[in-house]
Short mmCIF file of C-alpha atoms in Angstrom, two decimals:
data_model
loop_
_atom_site.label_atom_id
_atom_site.label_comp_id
_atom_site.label_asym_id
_atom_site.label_seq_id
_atom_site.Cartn_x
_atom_site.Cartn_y
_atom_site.Cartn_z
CA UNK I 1 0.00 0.00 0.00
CA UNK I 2 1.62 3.49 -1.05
CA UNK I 3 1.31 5.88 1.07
CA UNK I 4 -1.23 9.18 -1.03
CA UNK I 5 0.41 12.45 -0.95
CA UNK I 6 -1.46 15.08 1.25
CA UNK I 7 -2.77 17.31 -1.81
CA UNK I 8 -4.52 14.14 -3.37
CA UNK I 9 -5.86 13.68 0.35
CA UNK I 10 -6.98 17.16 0.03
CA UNK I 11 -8.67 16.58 -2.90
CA UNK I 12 -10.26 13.23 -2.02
CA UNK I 13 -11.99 14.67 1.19
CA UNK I 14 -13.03 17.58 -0.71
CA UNK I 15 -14.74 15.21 -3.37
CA UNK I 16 -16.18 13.57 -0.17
CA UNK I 17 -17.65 16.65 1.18
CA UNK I 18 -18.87 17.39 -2.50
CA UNK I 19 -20.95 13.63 -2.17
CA UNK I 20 -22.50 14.67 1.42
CA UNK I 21 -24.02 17.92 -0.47
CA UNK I 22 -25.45 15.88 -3.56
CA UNK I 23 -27.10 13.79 -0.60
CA UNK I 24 -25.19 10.80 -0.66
CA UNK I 25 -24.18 9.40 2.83
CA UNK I 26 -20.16 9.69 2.57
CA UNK I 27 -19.66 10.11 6.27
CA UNK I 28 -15.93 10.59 7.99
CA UNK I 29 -15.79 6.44 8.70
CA UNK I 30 -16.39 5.53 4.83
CA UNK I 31 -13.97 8.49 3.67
CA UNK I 32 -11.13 7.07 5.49
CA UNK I 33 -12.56 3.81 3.52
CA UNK I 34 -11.78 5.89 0.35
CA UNK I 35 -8.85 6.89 1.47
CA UNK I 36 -7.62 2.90 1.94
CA UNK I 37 -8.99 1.98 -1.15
CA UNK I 38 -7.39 4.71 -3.33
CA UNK I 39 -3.84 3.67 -1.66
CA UNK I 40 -4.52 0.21 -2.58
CA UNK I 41 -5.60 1.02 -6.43
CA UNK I 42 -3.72 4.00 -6.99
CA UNK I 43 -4.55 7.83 -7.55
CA UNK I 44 -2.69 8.07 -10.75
CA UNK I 45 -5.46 7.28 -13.31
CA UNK I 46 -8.67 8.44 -12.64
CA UNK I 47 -9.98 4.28 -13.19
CA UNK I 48 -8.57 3.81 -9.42
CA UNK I 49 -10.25 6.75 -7.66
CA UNK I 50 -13.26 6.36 -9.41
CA UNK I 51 -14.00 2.66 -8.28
CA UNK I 52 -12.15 3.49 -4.36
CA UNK I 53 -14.80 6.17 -4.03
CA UNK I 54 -17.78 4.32 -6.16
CA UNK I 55 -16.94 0.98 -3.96
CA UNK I 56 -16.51 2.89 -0.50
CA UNK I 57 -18.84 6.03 -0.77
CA UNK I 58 -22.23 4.65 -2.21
CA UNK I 59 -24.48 3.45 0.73
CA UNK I 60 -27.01 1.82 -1.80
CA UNK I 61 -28.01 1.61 -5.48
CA UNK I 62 -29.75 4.95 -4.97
CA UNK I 63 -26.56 6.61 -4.43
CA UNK I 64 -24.82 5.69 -7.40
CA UNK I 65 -26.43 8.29 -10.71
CA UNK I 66 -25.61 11.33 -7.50
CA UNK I 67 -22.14 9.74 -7.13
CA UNK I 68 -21.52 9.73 -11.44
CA UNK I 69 -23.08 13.17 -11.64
CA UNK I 70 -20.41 14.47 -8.89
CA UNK I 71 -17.80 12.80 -10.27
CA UNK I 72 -18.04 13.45 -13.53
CA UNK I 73 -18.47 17.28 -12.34
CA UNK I 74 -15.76 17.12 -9.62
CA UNK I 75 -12.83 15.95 -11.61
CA UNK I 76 -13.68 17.22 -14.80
CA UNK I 77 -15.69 14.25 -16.61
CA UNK I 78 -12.88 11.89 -15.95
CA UNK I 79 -14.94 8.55 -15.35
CA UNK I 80 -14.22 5.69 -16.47
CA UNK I 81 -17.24 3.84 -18.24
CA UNK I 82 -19.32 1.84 -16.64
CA UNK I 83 -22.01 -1.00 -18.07
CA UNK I 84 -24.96 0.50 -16.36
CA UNK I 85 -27.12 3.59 -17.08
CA UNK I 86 -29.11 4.91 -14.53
CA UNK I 87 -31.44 7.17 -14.84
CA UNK I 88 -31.23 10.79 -13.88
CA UNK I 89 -34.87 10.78 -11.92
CA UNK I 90 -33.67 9.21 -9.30
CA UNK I 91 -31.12 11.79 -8.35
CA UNK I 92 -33.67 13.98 -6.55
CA UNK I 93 -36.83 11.91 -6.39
CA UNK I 94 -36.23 9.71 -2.90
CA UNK I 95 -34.99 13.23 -1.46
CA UNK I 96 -37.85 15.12 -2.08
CA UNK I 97 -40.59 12.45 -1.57
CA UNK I 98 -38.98 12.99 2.55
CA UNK I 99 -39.80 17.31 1.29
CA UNK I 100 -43.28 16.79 0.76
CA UNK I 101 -43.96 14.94 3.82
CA UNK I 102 -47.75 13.05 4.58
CA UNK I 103 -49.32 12.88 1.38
CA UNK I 104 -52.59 12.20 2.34
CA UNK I 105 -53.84 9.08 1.59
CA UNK I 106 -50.68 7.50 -0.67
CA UNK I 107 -49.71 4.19 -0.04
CA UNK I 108 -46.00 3.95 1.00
CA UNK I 109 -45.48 0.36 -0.35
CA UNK I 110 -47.02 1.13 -3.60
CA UNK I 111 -44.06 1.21 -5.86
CA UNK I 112 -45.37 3.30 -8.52
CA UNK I 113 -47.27 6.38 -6.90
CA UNK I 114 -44.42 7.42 -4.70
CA UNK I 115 -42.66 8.22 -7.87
CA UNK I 116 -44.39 10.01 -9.59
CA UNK I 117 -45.78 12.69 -7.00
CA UNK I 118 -41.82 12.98 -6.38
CA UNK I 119 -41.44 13.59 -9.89
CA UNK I 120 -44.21 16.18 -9.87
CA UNK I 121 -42.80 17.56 -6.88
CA UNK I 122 -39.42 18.00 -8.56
CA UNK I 123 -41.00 20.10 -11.29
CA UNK I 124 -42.76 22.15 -9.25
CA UNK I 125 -40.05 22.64 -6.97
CA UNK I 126 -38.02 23.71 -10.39
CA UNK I 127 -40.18 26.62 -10.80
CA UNK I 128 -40.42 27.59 -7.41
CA UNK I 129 -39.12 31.27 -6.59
CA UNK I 130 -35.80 30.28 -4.20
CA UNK I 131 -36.62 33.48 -1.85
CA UNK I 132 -40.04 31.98 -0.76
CA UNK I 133 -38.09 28.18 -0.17
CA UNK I 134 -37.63 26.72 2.89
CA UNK I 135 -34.27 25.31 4.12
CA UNK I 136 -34.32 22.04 3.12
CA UNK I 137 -35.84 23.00 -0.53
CA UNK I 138 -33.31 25.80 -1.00
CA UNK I 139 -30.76 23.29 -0.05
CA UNK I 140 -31.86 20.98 -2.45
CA UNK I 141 -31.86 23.44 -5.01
CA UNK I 142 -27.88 24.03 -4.35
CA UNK I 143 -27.81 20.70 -4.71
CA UNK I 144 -28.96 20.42 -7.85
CA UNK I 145 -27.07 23.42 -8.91
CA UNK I 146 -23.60 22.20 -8.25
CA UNK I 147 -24.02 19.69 -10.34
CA UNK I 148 -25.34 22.27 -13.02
CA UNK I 149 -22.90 22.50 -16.47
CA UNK I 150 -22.13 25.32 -18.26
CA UNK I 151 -21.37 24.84 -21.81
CA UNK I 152 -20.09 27.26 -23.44
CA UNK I 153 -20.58 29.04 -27.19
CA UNK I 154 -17.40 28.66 -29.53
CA UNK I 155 -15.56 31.59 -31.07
CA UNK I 156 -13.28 31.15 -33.44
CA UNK I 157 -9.91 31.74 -32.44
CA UNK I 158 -6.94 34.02 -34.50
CA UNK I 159 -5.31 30.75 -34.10
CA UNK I 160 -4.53 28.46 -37.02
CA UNK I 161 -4.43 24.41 -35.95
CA UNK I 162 -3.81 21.57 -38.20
CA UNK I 163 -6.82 20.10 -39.97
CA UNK I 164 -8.53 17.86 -42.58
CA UNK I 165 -10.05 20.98 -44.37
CA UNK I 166 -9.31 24.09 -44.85
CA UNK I 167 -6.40 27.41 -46.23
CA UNK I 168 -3.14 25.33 -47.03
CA UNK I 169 -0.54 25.34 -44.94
CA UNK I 170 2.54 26.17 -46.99
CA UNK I 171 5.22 25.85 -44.58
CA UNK I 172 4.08 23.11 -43.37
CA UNK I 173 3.75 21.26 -46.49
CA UNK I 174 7.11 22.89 -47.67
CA UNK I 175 8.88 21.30 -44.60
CA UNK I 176 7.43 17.81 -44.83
CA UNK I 177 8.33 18.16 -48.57
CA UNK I 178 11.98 18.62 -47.72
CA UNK I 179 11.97 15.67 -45.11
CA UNK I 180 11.16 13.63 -48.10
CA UNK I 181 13.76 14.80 -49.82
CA UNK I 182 12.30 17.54 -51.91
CA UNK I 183 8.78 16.00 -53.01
CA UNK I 184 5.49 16.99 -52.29
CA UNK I 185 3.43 14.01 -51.85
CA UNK I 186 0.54 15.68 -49.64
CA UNK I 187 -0.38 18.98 -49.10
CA UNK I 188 -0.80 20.11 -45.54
CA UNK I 189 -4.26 23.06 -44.61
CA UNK I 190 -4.83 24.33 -41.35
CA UNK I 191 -8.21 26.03 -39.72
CA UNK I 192 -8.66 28.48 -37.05
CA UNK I 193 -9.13 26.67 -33.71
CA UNK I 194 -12.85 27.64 -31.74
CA UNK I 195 -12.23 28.20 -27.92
CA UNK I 196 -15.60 28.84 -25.47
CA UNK I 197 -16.31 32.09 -25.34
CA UNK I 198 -15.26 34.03 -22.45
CA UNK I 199 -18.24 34.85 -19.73
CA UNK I 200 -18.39 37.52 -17.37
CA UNK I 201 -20.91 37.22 -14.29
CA UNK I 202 -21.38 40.59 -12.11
CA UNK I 203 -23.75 39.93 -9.22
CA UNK I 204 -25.62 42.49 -7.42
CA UNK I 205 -25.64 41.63 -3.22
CA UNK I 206 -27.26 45.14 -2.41
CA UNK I 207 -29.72 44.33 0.70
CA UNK I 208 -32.61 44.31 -2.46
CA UNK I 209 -30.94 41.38 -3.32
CA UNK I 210 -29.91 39.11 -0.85
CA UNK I 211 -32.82 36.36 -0.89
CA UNK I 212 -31.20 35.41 -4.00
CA UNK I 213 -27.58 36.30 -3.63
CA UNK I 214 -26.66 33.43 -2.56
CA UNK I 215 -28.22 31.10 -5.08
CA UNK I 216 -26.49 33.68 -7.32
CA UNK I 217 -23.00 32.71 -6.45
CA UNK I 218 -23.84 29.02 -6.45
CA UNK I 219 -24.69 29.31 -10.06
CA UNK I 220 -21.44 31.11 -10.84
CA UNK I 221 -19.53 28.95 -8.72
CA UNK I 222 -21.07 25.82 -10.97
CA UNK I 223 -20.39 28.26 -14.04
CA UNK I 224 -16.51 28.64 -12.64
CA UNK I 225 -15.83 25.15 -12.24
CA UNK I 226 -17.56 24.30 -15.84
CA UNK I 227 -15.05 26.84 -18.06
CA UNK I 228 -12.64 28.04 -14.89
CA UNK I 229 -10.14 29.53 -17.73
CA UNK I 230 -13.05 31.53 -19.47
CA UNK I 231 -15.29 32.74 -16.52
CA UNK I 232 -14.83 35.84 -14.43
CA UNK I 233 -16.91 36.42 -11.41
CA UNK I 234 -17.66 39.97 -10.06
CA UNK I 235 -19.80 41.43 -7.27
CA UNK I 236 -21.55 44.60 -7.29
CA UNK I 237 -22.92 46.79 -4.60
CA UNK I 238 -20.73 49.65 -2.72
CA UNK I 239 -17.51 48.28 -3.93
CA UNK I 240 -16.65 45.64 -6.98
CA UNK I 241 -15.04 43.00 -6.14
CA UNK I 242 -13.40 39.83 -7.96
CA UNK I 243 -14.81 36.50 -6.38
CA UNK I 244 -13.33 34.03 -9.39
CA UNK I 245 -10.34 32.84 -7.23
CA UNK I 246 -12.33 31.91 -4.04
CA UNK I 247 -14.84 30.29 -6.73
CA UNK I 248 -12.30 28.01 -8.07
CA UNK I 249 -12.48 25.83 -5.62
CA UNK I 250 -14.67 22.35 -6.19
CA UNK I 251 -15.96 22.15 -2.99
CA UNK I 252 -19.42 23.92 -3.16
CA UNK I 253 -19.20 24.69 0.42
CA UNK I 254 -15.85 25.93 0.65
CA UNK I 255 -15.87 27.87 -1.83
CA UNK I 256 -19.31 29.60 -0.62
CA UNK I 257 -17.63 30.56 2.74
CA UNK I 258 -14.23 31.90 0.69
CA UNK I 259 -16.42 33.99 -1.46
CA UNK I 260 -18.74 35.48 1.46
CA UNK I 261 -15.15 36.20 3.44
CA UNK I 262 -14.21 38.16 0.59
CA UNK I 263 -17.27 40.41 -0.20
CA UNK I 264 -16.70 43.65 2.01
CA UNK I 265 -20.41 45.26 1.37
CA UNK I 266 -23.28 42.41 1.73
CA UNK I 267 -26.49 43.61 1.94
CA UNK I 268 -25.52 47.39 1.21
CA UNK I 269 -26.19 50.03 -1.32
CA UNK I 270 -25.70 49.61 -5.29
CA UNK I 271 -24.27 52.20 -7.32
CA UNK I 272 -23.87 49.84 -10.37
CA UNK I 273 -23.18 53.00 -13.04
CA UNK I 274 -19.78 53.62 -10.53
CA UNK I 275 -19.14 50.36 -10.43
CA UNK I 276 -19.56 48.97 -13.91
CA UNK I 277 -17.36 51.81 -14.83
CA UNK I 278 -14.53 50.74 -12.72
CA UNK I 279 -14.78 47.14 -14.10
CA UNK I 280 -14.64 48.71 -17.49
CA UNK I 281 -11.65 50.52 -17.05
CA UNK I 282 -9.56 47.67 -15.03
CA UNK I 283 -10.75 44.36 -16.66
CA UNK I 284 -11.42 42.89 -20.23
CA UNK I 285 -15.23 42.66 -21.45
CA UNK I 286 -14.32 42.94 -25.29
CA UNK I 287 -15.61 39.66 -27.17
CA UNK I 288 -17.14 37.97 -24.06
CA UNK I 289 -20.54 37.40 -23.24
CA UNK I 290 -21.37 39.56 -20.01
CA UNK I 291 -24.01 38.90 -17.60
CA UNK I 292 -25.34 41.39 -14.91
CA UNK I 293 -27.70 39.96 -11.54
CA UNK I 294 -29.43 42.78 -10.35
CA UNK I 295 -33.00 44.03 -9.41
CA UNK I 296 -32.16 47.34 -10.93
CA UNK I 297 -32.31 49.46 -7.91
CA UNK I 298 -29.95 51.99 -8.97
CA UNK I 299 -28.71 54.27 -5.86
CA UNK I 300 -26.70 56.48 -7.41
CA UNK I 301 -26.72 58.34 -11.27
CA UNK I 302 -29.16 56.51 -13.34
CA UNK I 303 -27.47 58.53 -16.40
CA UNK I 304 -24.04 56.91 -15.24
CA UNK I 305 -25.20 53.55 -15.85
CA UNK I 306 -27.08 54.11 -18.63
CA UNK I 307 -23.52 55.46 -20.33
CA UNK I 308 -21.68 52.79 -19.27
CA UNK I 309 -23.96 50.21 -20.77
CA UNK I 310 -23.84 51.75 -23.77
CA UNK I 311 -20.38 51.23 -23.46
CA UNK I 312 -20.19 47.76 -22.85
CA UNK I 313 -23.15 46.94 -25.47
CA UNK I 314 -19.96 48.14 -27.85
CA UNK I 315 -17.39 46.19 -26.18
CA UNK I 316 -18.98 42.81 -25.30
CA UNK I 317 -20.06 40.05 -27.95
CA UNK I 318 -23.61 40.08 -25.75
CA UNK I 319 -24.88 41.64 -22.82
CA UNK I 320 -27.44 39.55 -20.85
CA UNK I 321 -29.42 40.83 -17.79
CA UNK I 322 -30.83 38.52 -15.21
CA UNK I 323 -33.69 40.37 -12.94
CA UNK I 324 -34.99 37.80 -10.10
CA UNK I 325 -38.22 39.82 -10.46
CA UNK I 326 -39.12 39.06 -14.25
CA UNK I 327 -40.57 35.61 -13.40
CA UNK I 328 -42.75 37.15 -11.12
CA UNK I 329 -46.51 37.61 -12.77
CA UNK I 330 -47.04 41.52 -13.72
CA UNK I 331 -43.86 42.59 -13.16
CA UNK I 332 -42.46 45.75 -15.21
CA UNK I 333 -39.17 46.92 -15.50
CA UNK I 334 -40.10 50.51 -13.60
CA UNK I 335 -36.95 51.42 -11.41
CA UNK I 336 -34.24 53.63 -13.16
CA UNK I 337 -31.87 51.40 -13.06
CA UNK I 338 -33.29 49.10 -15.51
CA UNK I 339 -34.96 51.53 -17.60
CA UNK I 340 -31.26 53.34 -18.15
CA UNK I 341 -30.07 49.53 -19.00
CA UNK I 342 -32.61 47.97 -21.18
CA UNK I 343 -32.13 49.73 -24.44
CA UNK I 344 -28.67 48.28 -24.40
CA UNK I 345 -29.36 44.63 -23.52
CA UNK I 346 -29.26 41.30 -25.98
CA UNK I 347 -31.22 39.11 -23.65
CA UNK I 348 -33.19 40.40 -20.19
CA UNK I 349 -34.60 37.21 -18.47
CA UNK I 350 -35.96 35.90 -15.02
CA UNK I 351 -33.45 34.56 -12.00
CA UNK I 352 -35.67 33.16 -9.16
CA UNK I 353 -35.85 29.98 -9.96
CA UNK I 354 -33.64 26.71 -10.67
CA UNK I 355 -35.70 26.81 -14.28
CA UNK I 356 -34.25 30.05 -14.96
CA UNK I 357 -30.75 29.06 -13.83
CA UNK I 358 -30.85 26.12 -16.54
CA UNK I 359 -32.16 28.23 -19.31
CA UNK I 360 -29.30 30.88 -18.11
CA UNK I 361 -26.91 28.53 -18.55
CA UNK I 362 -28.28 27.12 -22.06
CA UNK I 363 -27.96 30.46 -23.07
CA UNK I 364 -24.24 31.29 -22.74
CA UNK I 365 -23.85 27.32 -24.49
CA UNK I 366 -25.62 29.44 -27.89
CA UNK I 367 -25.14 32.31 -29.83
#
């Protein structure tokens, strides 16, 4: 048995921790049991860590489509495959069948009706506006958004790579030419190479926004963790401050109590004219896709704002603004923050619900 360096350790328990969010019972006793297991089968490829956490971690059957998901998410899709599909109901269904509580009626050794109210349930809980949740559904819904993926739209890239199709590559060609000594049997093209496209996230944590603040900066920290070389994280209020180191990290928790050390003004004023201004001048929105959290409760110069988002409509490839209010039934974009931003926005959609997260995050994955 080799002994596992303490970093690996580090990011073992962490993966552990990960599990015990997602629901899945990987308590101190079987995480030393991981811990064994990956000395015996080795940390090197991720085949051994995979089956010393899958055979160590999972209390039942249930446990096993939540322990792929966080995998899959936690190291990066690196999972080896396995000859089973589950199916992705039964990530959340047992979980919030114990939400719902007496149903009235329903037979608890039926097989079939217990899943489908929990499917129902699900939905509903989907749609639900995360401000009026209770604790356990709210912390279902960070559940569910850690293991959240962000794809991300391509640009293409000034880049040339080697490819099947495309400009010929004379040098290239010229060189492999000389190798053979002096004929040209094939002639070498090249393409520009896509990347994702960078995203920016600024997040409003005024006091007008703090019932959804925090769901906020889950969604960014899932958003981090998806593209961490092409996603920026900002908060707005008082002050703007960068939150994409602190996000980094793969724990959910962790990274949650890094990021709320870090914010000096929670639950203060917004001046987001001042403030977009200042990330204007010090950081890079040309080309990237740039998405602002707020209510719109401007606090200081509507006018400010509404000149700075004219200047980022120029700069960015797509400016997207996500108001927790627009899901709301009657709602109207009346305060002057929003009406100084809205002439300058590519996309203005709901964030109160898990719904609206997903269709948030289809949207940076499309042009």
């Amino acid at each position: 048995m080799s002994e596992i360096p303490s970093r690996v350790v580090a990011t073992l328990t962490g993966f552990a921790r990960t599990l015990r969010a997602a629901g899945v019972s990987a308590d101190h006793e079987r995480t030393q049991n991981m811990l064994r297991a990956a000395a015996v089968l080795g940390v090197a490829e991720p085949h051994g860590v995979y089956w010393a956490g899958r055979l160590t971690l999972c209390a039942s059957p249930d446990d096993l489509p939540r322990y792929d998901r966080c995998f899959a998410a936690y190291f990066g899709g690196l999972r080896p495959v396995v000859a089973r599909v589950a199916p992705p109901a039964m990530t959340v269904t047992r979980h919030l069948t114990a939400l719902g509580g007496d149903r009235g009626g329903t037979d608890p050794h039926d097989p079939g009706e217990p899943q489908a109210v929990a499917a129902s349930d699900a939905e509903r809980l989907r749609h639900r506006d995360v401000a009026a949740l209770t604790a356990a559904e709210r912390a279902e819904i960070h559940r569910m958004l850690a293991l959240l993926t962000g794809e991300r739209e391509r640009r293409r890239s000034r880049r040339f790579a080697p490819a099947q199709r495309g400009v010929l590559d004379e040098r290239r060609t010229i060189r492999e030419g000389l190798r053979r000594g002096g004929e040209i049997s094939l002639l070498r093209r090249r393409a520009h190479r896509h990347r994702p496209r960078a995203v920016v996230l600024l997040i409003d944590v005024s006091g007008s926004m703090s019932p959804y603040a925090d769901t906020l900066l889950r969604f960014a920290h899932a958003m981090v963790r998806s593209e961490p070389r092409t996603t920026e994280v900002f908060t707005v209020g008082t002050r703007l401050t960068r939150l994409t180191p602190e996000l980094r990290h793969r724990d959910p928790g962790l990274a949650m109590a890094a990021a709320s050390a870090a914010i000096p003004d929670w639950s203060g004023g917004t001046r987001l004219g001042e403030e977009l201004k200042e990330f204007l001048t010090s950081h890079r929105a040309r080309g990237a896709t740039v998405v602002i959290a707020s209510d719109g409760w401007e606090r200081g110069d509507a006018a400010l704002l509404g000149a700075q988002m004219a200047r980022l409509s120029r700069l960015a490839h797509r400016v997207i603004w996500v108001n927790p209010h627009k899901g709301h039934e009657g709602y109207e974009p009346l305060t002057a923050g929003m009406r100084a931003a809205l002439p300058y926005l590519d996309d203005f959609v709901a964030g109160h619900s898990l719904a609206a997260f997903q269709d948030l995050a289809g949207r940076l994955g499309h042009a």
